[in-house]
Amino acid sequence: MSHVNGQDVRQKSESPRLYLEDFAVGQVYAAGPIPVSAEAVKAYARQFDPQPFHTDEELARSTFFQGLVASGWHTASLTMSLVVQAFPIAGGVIGGGVDELRWPKPLRPGDELRLEGGSSRCGPHAASRAKVSSGFERRRSTERERRCRS
Amino acid sequence: MSHVNGQDVRQKSESPRLYLEDFAVGQVYAAGPIPVSAEAVKAYARQFDPQPFHTDEELARSTFFQGLVASGWHTASLTMSLVVQAFPIAGGVIGGGVDELRWPKPLRPGDELRLEGGSSRCGPHAASRAKVSSGFERRRSTERERRCRS
């Protein structure tokens, strides 16, 4: 499910695209959940962050995390997949950077990742309906994960 | 090759591990290069950032980037793999976050990614030789890519 301002943008038209005019300060959005499996955690880590607490359940037990946890960059990558779902922006979601990135607690197998946030600033560089050009939107995102109790 | 303060730390011992005492403000380090292929760019993007400029050479030509480029999060993920190479820290490289992340120019197939940086602050939370606990080191990293001219 993708929401902008409480509406499921996917249902607006058959091929919805968002433009500058569709964004305003204070808008809220959400996407997800994505379930997180031990296999996915280890597959990402083998390629990009090969440390015991990301690659091996057994070795992870005696580390700082006391168990397998997703790489922070895996969490960030999964978050990007939610951003792409939530924002079908004409011309694409193109980011110049991130002002501040924090991992307050680790993502563990069995957790689900959700995206929630709101626009804090919209700028003139964003794609416009009249002219699709480079896009800029400053937003504040929070990833929330929920432990599956099954 | 992994360097800390100009020395190849891998050659210090058979299984080198770095501790708080091994870090100081002003140290420089480097790792890489990692070559970046179109296949790797597309494989990452299919999973985490499925947008035309990351997944399809042909479609990418008519986008903002005028060709295939790596997702910024793919660049960040590759950078993490270089950080793990450069810093065999006892207890692992565990980050609380990133103060500022910028993608000044896109990484393209054929480029190589290198890590260069220096410590700007070292804190008391870092792993110590006497007691391995949570690690903290503030560092400034720059990823540099070089176009292969072959």
mmCIF file of C-alpha atoms in Angstrom:
data_model
loop_
_atom_site.group_PDB
_atom_site.id
_atom_site.type_symbol
_atom_site.label_atom_id
_atom_site.label_comp_id
_atom_site.label_asym_id
_atom_site.label_seq_id
_atom_site.Cartn_x
_atom_site.Cartn_y
_atom_site.Cartn_z
ATOM 1 C CA MET A 1 0.000 0.000 0.000
ATOM 2 C CA SER A 2 1.227 3.469 -0.861
ATOM 3 C CA HIS A 3 -0.273 6.564 0.656
ATOM 4 C CA VAL A 4 0.254 10.247 0.087
ATOM 5 C CA ASN A 5 -1.807 12.525 2.307
ATOM 6 C CA GLY A 6 -3.908 9.601 3.429
ATOM 7 C CA GLN A 7 -4.896 8.566 -0.088
ATOM 8 C CA ASP A 8 -3.785 5.441 -1.839
ATOM 9 C CA VAL A 9 -2.118 7.064 -4.834
ATOM 10 C CA ARG A 10 -2.122 3.784 -6.742
ATOM 11 C CA GLN A 11 -5.874 4.044 -7.057
ATOM 12 C CA LYS A 12 -5.957 7.556 -8.513
ATOM 13 C CA SER A 13 -5.398 6.319 -12.053
ATOM 14 C CA GLU A 14 -4.091 3.268 -13.834
ATOM 15 C CA SER A 15 -0.568 4.636 -14.032
ATOM 16 C CA PRO A 16 -0.288 7.350 -11.409
ATOM 17 C CA ARG A 17 2.731 9.620 -11.477
ATOM 18 C CA LEU A 18 3.376 12.296 -8.914
ATOM 19 C CA TYR A 19 4.503 15.851 -9.754
ATOM 20 C CA LEU A 20 5.627 18.864 -7.739
ATOM 21 C CA GLU A 21 2.033 20.013 -7.426
ATOM 22 C CA ASP A 22 1.164 16.799 -5.623
ATOM 23 C CA PHE A 23 3.481 17.585 -2.695
ATOM 24 C CA ALA A 24 2.978 19.982 0.189
ATOM 25 C CA VAL A 25 4.668 20.567 3.521
ATOM 26 C CA GLY A 26 2.953 18.513 6.204
ATOM 27 C CA GLN A 27 1.883 15.662 3.944
ATOM 28 C CA VAL A 28 2.201 12.237 5.459
ATOM 29 C CA TYR A 29 2.963 8.994 3.743
ATOM 30 C CA ALA A 30 3.412 5.344 4.557
ATOM 31 C CA ALA A 31 4.437 2.104 2.883
ATOM 32 C CA GLY A 32 5.097 -1.466 3.857
ATOM 33 C CA PRO A 33 5.307 -3.677 5.732
ATOM 34 C CA ILE A 34 8.240 -5.703 4.402
ATOM 35 C CA PRO A 35 8.928 -8.908 6.340
ATOM 36 C CA VAL A 36 12.604 -9.481 7.153
ATOM 37 C CA SER A 37 13.967 -13.032 7.021
ATOM 38 C CA ALA A 38 17.245 -14.456 8.310
ATOM 39 C CA GLU A 39 18.062 -15.579 4.774
ATOM 40 C CA ALA A 40 17.644 -12.043 3.395
ATOM 41 C CA VAL A 41 19.753 -10.592 6.230
ATOM 42 C CA LYS A 42 22.588 -13.043 5.531
ATOM 43 C CA ALA A 43 22.403 -12.746 1.731
ATOM 44 C CA TYR A 44 22.779 -8.952 1.877
ATOM 45 C CA ALA A 45 25.552 -9.188 4.459
ATOM 46 C CA ARG A 46 27.613 -11.733 2.543
ATOM 47 C CA GLN A 47 27.793 -9.228 -0.279
ATOM 48 C CA PHE A 48 28.084 -5.886 1.495
ATOM 49 C CA ASP A 49 28.675 -6.204 5.245
ATOM 50 C CA PRO A 50 30.310 -9.572 6.023
ATOM 51 C CA GLN A 51 30.501 -9.418 9.820
ATOM 52 C CA PRO A 52 29.482 -12.291 12.153
ATOM 53 C CA PHE A 53 26.421 -10.533 13.635
ATOM 54 C CA HIS A 54 25.011 -10.189 10.095
ATOM 55 C CA THR A 55 26.067 -13.506 8.535
ATOM 56 C CA ASP A 56 25.854 -16.303 11.125
ATOM 57 C CA GLU A 57 23.193 -16.938 13.798
ATOM 58 C CA GLU A 58 25.543 -19.011 15.939
ATOM 59 C CA LEU A 59 28.495 -16.583 15.918
ATOM 60 C CA ALA A 60 26.105 -13.631 16.328
ATOM 61 C CA ARG A 61 25.069 -14.831 19.815
ATOM 62 C CA SER A 62 28.396 -13.875 21.358
ATOM 63 C CA THR A 63 28.505 -10.400 19.769
ATOM 64 C CA PHE A 64 27.288 -6.976 20.889
ATOM 65 C CA PHE A 65 23.855 -7.733 19.390
ATOM 66 C CA GLN A 66 23.456 -11.180 20.999
ATOM 67 C CA GLY A 67 21.861 -12.499 17.827
ATOM 68 C CA LEU A 68 21.533 -12.012 14.086
ATOM 69 C CA VAL A 69 20.716 -8.435 13.009
ATOM 70 C CA ALA A 70 20.393 -6.773 9.614
ATOM 71 C CA SER A 71 23.169 -4.482 8.444
ATOM 72 C CA GLY A 72 22.135 -0.855 8.858
ATOM 73 C CA TRP A 73 22.729 -0.456 5.130
ATOM 74 C CA HIS A 74 20.395 -3.358 4.449
ATOM 75 C CA THR A 75 17.740 -1.536 6.484
ATOM 76 C CA ALA A 76 18.454 1.606 4.457
ATOM 77 C CA SER A 77 18.206 -0.372 1.199
ATOM 78 C CA LEU A 78 14.870 -1.913 2.196
ATOM 79 C CA THR A 79 13.671 1.560 3.152
ATOM 80 C CA MET A 80 14.545 2.762 -0.358
ATOM 81 C CA SER A 81 12.355 0.020 -1.805
ATOM 82 C CA LEU A 82 9.489 1.365 0.331
ATOM 83 C CA VAL A 83 10.210 4.927 -0.812
ATOM 84 C CA VAL A 84 9.988 3.794 -4.453
ATOM 85 C CA GLN A 85 6.621 2.176 -3.662
ATOM 86 C CA ALA A 86 5.308 5.204 -1.798
ATOM 87 C CA PHE A 87 6.446 7.810 -4.337
ATOM 88 C CA PRO A 88 5.726 7.051 -7.995
ATOM 89 C CA ILE A 89 7.302 10.400 -8.922
ATOM 90 C CA ALA A 90 7.455 11.344 -12.594
ATOM 91 C CA GLY A 91 11.126 11.199 -13.589
ATOM 92 C CA GLY A 92 11.958 8.986 -10.617
ATOM 93 C CA VAL A 93 12.973 9.323 -6.987
ATOM 94 C CA ILE A 94 16.435 10.892 -7.201
ATOM 95 C CA GLY A 95 18.126 11.856 -3.961
ATOM 96 C CA GLY A 96 21.032 14.220 -3.531
ATOM 97 C CA GLY A 97 21.792 12.870 -0.099
ATOM 98 C CA VAL A 98 20.578 12.333 3.438
ATOM 99 C CA ASP A 99 20.959 14.973 6.150
ATOM 100 C CA GLU A 100 21.011 12.563 9.042
ATOM 101 C CA LEU A 101 20.741 8.807 9.208
ATOM 102 C CA ARG A 102 20.324 6.990 12.546
ATOM 103 C CA TRP A 103 19.939 3.350 13.476
ATOM 104 C CA PRO A 104 18.451 3.575 16.991
ATOM 105 C CA LYS A 105 17.841 -0.147 17.219
ATOM 106 C CA PRO A 106 18.710 -3.116 15.028
ATOM 107 C CA LEU A 107 16.354 -4.884 12.625
ATOM 108 C CA ARG A 108 16.122 -8.609 13.406
ATOM 109 C CA PRO A 109 14.801 -11.599 11.471
ATOM 110 C CA GLY A 110 11.046 -11.807 12.085
ATOM 111 C CA ASP A 111 10.670 -8.015 12.203
ATOM 112 C CA GLU A 112 8.687 -6.105 9.609
ATOM 113 C CA LEU A 113 9.791 -2.793 8.176
ATOM 114 C CA ARG A 114 7.335 0.065 7.590
ATOM 115 C CA LEU A 115 7.897 3.541 6.224
ATOM 116 C CA GLU A 116 6.206 6.560 7.752
ATOM 117 C CA GLY A 117 7.008 10.183 7.287
ATOM 118 C CA GLY A 118 6.065 13.650 6.187
ATOM 119 C CA SER A 119 7.330 16.376 3.887
ATOM 120 C CA SER A 120 9.169 19.093 5.771
ATOM 121 C CA ARG A 121 10.129 21.153 2.729
ATOM 122 C CA CYS A 122 9.250 21.177 -0.966
ATOM 123 C CA GLY A 123 11.494 23.002 -3.406
ATOM 124 C CA PRO A 124 11.356 24.417 -6.902
ATOM 125 C CA HIS A 125 13.689 21.748 -8.259
ATOM 126 C CA ALA A 126 11.002 19.074 -7.990
ATOM 127 C CA ALA A 127 9.461 17.543 -11.075
ATOM 128 C CA SER A 128 6.679 19.732 -12.350
ATOM 129 C CA ARG A 129 3.650 18.658 -14.303
ATOM 130 C CA ALA A 130 4.527 21.275 -16.900
ATOM 131 C CA LYS A 131 8.147 20.228 -17.177
ATOM 132 C CA VAL A 132 9.688 17.085 -15.844
ATOM 133 C CA SER A 133 13.155 18.004 -14.637
ATOM 134 C CA SER A 134 15.333 17.213 -11.653
ATOM 135 C CA GLY A 135 13.496 16.409 -8.458
ATOM 136 C CA PHE A 136 14.064 17.671 -4.950
ATOM 137 C CA GLU A 137 11.971 17.095 -1.909
ATOM 138 C CA ARG A 138 13.217 17.190 1.633
ATOM 139 C CA ARG A 139 11.467 14.675 3.753
ATOM 140 C CA ARG A 140 11.653 13.186 7.159
ATOM 141 C CA SER A 141 11.354 9.420 7.175
ATOM 142 C CA THR A 142 10.990 7.009 10.000
ATOM 143 C CA GLU A 143 11.276 3.315 9.566
ATOM 144 C CA ARG A 144 9.337 1.381 12.111
ATOM 145 C CA GLU A 145 9.669 -2.280 12.609
ATOM 146 C CA ARG A 146 7.369 -4.575 14.467
ATOM 147 C CA ARG A 147 8.317 -7.883 15.932
ATOM 148 C CA CYS A 148 6.242 -10.777 14.603
ATOM 149 C CA ARG A 149 4.940 -12.731 17.557
ATOM 150 C CA SER A 150 3.969 -15.802 15.577
ATOM 151 C CA MET B 1 44.590 -3.438 0.465
ATOM 152 C CA SER B 2 43.673 -1.982 3.823
ATOM 153 C CA HIS B 3 45.610 0.881 5.347
ATOM 154 C CA VAL B 4 45.450 2.614 8.691
ATOM 155 C CA ASN B 5 47.875 5.464 9.131
ATOM 156 C CA GLY B 6 49.719 4.425 5.996
ATOM 157 C CA GLN B 7 50.382 0.897 7.201
ATOM 158 C CA ASP B 8 48.866 -2.215 5.740
ATOM 159 C CA VAL B 9 47.182 -3.494 8.893
ATOM 160 C CA ARG B 10 46.698 -6.943 7.340
ATOM 161 C CA GLN B 11 50.439 -7.475 7.539
ATOM 162 C CA LYS B 12 50.807 -6.665 11.225
ATOM 163 C CA SER B 13 49.862 -10.154 12.311
ATOM 164 C CA GLU B 14 48.095 -13.187 10.962
ATOM 165 C CA SER B 15 44.746 -12.157 12.380
ATOM 166 C CA PRO B 16 44.937 -8.424 13.040
ATOM 167 C CA ARG B 17 42.196 -6.832 15.092
ATOM 168 C CA LEU B 18 42.021 -3.130 15.795
ATOM 169 C CA TYR B 19 41.261 -1.637 19.214
ATOM 170 C CA LEU B 20 40.602 1.868 20.527
ATOM 171 C CA GLU B 21 44.319 2.382 21.070
ATOM 172 C CA ASP B 22 44.924 1.870 17.373
ATOM 173 C CA PHE B 23 42.906 4.944 16.415
ATOM 174 C CA ALA B 24 43.845 8.602 16.622
ATOM 175 C CA VAL B 25 42.444 11.829 15.216
ATOM 176 C CA GLY B 26 44.072 12.612 11.902
ATOM 177 C CA GLN B 27 44.666 9.020 10.840
ATOM 178 C CA VAL B 28 44.038 8.302 7.206
ATOM 179 C CA TYR B 29 42.809 5.120 5.650
ATOM 180 C CA ALA B 30 41.973 3.726 2.243
ATOM 181 C CA ALA B 31 40.490 0.609 0.679
ATOM 182 C CA GLY B 32 39.482 -0.602 -2.743
ATOM 183 C CA PRO B 33 39.132 -0.334 -5.609
ATOM 184 C CA ILE B 34 35.920 -2.250 -6.290
ATOM 185 C CA PRO B 35 34.991 -2.444 -9.977
ATOM 186 C CA VAL B 36 31.317 -1.722 -10.697
ATOM 187 C CA SER B 37 29.550 -3.732 -13.408
ATOM 188 C CA ALA B 38 26.207 -3.136 -15.131
ATOM 189 C CA GLU B 39 25.053 -6.538 -13.908
ATOM 190 C CA ALA B 40 25.804 -5.662 -10.276
ATOM 191 C CA VAL B 41 24.041 -2.290 -10.642
ATOM 192 C CA LYS B 42 20.914 -3.954 -12.049
ATOM 193 C CA ALA B 43 20.905 -6.863 -9.581
ATOM 194 C CA TYR B 44 20.982 -4.510 -6.586
ATOM 195 C CA ALA B 45 18.354 -2.237 -8.126
ATOM 196 C CA ARG B 46 15.899 -5.014 -8.929
ATOM 197 C CA GLN B 47 15.843 -5.825 -5.248
ATOM 198 C CA PHE B 48 16.030 -2.430 -3.574
ATOM 199 C CA ASP B 49 15.629 0.478 -6.005
ATOM 200 C CA PRO B 50 13.685 -0.654 -9.080
ATOM 201 C CA GLN B 51 13.741 2.503 -11.184
ATOM 202 C CA PRO B 52 14.548 2.599 -14.927
ATOM 203 C CA PHE B 53 17.864 4.473 -14.553
ATOM 204 C CA HIS B 54 19.096 1.652 -12.293
ATOM 205 C CA THR B 55 17.577 -1.406 -13.997
ATOM 206 C CA ASP B 56 17.617 -0.963 -17.789
ATOM 207 C CA GLU B 57 20.347 0.532 -20.010
ATOM 208 C CA GLU B 58 17.908 1.331 -22.809
ATOM 209 C CA LEU B 59 15.264 3.049 -20.674
ATOM 210 C CA ALA B 60 17.996 4.814 -18.671
ATOM 211 C CA ARG B 61 19.076 6.814 -21.746
ATOM 212 C CA SER B 62 15.985 8.994 -21.691
ATOM 213 C CA THR B 63 16.172 9.731 -17.956
ATOM 214 C CA PHE B 64 17.827 12.473 -15.918
ATOM 215 C CA PHE B 65 21.061 10.444 -15.836
ATOM 216 C CA GLN B 66 21.167 9.705 -19.589
ATOM 217 C CA GLY B 67 22.402 6.191 -18.883
ATOM 218 C CA LEU B 68 22.571 3.430 -16.303
ATOM 219 C CA VAL B 69 23.727 4.530 -12.828
ATOM 220 C CA ALA B 70 24.047 2.724 -9.514
ATOM 221 C CA SER B 71 21.487 3.423 -6.815
ATOM 222 C CA GLY B 72 22.957 5.737 -4.193
ATOM 223 C CA TRP B 73 22.181 3.023 -1.633
ATOM 224 C CA HIS B 74 24.126 0.535 -3.714
ATOM 225 C CA THR B 75 27.085 2.934 -3.600
ATOM 226 C CA ALA B 76 26.625 3.200 0.171
ATOM 227 C CA SER B 77 26.443 -0.606 0.485
ATOM 228 C CA LEU B 78 29.640 -1.067 -1.546
ATOM 229 C CA THR B 79 31.278 1.577 0.627
ATOM 230 C CA MET B 80 30.350 -0.447 3.713
ATOM 231 C CA SER B 81 32.113 -3.473 2.212
ATOM 232 C CA LEU B 82 35.249 -1.288 1.881
ATOM 233 C CA VAL B 83 34.878 -0.069 5.475
ATOM 234 C CA VAL B 84 34.745 -3.700 6.675
ATOM 235 C CA GLN B 85 37.950 -4.365 4.693
ATOM 236 C CA ALA B 86 39.700 -1.256 5.991
ATOM 237 C CA PHE B 87 38.728 -1.689 9.654
ATOM 238 C CA PRO B 88 39.129 -5.151 11.147
ATOM 239 C CA ILE B 89 37.908 -3.784 14.478
ATOM 240 C CA ALA B 90 37.638 -6.183 17.423
ATOM 241 C CA GLY B 91 33.930 -6.634 18.081
ATOM 242 C CA GLY B 92 33.038 -5.425 14.611
ATOM 243 C CA VAL B 93 32.287 -2.177 12.811
ATOM 244 C CA ILE B 94 29.016 -1.043 14.404
ATOM 245 C CA GLY B 95 27.650 2.328 13.382
ATOM 246 C CA GLY B 96 25.052 4.368 15.224
ATOM 247 C CA GLY B 97 24.355 6.436 12.142
ATOM 248 C CA VAL B 98 25.689 8.848 9.554
ATOM 249 C CA ASP B 99 25.771 12.602 10.122
ATOM 250 C CA GLU B 100 25.622 13.550 6.464
ATOM 251 C CA LEU B 101 25.468 11.463 3.315
ATOM 252 C CA ARG B 102 25.862 13.051 -0.129
ATOM 253 C CA TRP B 103 25.873 11.650 -3.650
ATOM 254 C CA PRO B 104 27.585 14.431 -5.622
ATOM 255 C CA LYS B 105 27.771 12.375 -8.785
ATOM 256 C CA PRO B 106 26.445 9.009 -9.856
ATOM 257 C CA LEU B 107 28.442 5.786 -10.002
ATOM 258 C CA ARG B 108 28.280 4.229 -13.467
ATOM 259 C CA PRO B 109 29.144 0.777 -14.829
ATOM 260 C CA GLY B 110 32.876 0.742 -15.573
ATOM 261 C CA ASP B 111 33.685 2.984 -12.613
ATOM 262 C CA GLU B 112 35.724 1.771 -9.656
ATOM 263 C CA LEU B 113 34.938 2.654 -6.066
ATOM 264 C CA ARG B 114 37.659 3.561 -3.555
ATOM 265 C CA LEU B 115 37.437 4.532 0.078
ATOM 266 C CA GLU B 116 39.550 7.330 1.514
ATOM 267 C CA GLY B 117 39.136 9.124 4.773
ATOM 268 C CA GLY B 118 40.406 10.168 8.138
ATOM 269 C CA SER B 119 39.338 10.032 11.765
ATOM 270 C CA SER B 120 37.948 13.334 12.966
ATOM 271 C CA ARG B 121 37.049 12.170 16.478
ATOM 272 C CA CYS B 122 37.708 9.132 18.625
ATOM 273 C CA GLY B 123 35.580 8.451 21.672
ATOM 274 C CA PRO B 124 35.654 6.417 24.849
ATOM 275 C CA HIS B 125 32.939 4.044 23.624
ATOM 276 C CA ALA B 126 35.279 2.388 21.152
ATOM 277 C CA ALA B 127 36.440 -1.174 21.639
ATOM 278 C CA SER B 128 39.358 -1.287 24.000
ATOM 279 C CA ARG B 129 42.107 -3.843 24.138
ATOM 280 C CA ALA B 130 41.332 -4.345 27.816
ATOM 281 C CA LYS B 131 37.627 -4.714 27.358
ATOM 282 C CA VAL B 132 35.802 -5.265 24.103
ATOM 283 C CA SER B 133 32.567 -3.311 24.312
ATOM 284 C CA SER B 134 30.515 -1.072 22.059
ATOM 285 C CA GLY B 135 32.475 0.804 19.416
ATOM 286 C CA PHE B 136 32.295 4.424 18.433
ATOM 287 C CA GLU B 137 34.499 6.326 16.065
ATOM 288 C CA ARG B 138 33.496 9.389 14.126
ATOM 289 C CA ARG B 139 35.073 9.438 10.754
ATOM 290 C CA ARG B 140 34.899 11.330 7.539
ATOM 291 C CA SER B 141 34.746 9.130 4.475
ATOM 292 C CA THR B 142 34.994 9.971 0.835
ATOM 293 C CA GLU B 143 34.261 7.489 -1.863
ATOM 294 C CA ARG B 144 36.138 8.200 -5.024
ATOM 295 C CA GLU B 145 35.430 6.518 -8.279
ATOM 296 C CA ARG B 146 37.596 6.410 -11.345
ATOM 297 C CA ARG B 147 36.384 5.739 -14.814
ATOM 298 C CA CYS B 148 38.061 2.736 -16.453
ATOM 299 C CA ARG B 149 39.488 3.847 -19.761
ATOM 300 C CA SER B 150 40.045 0.363 -21.128
#
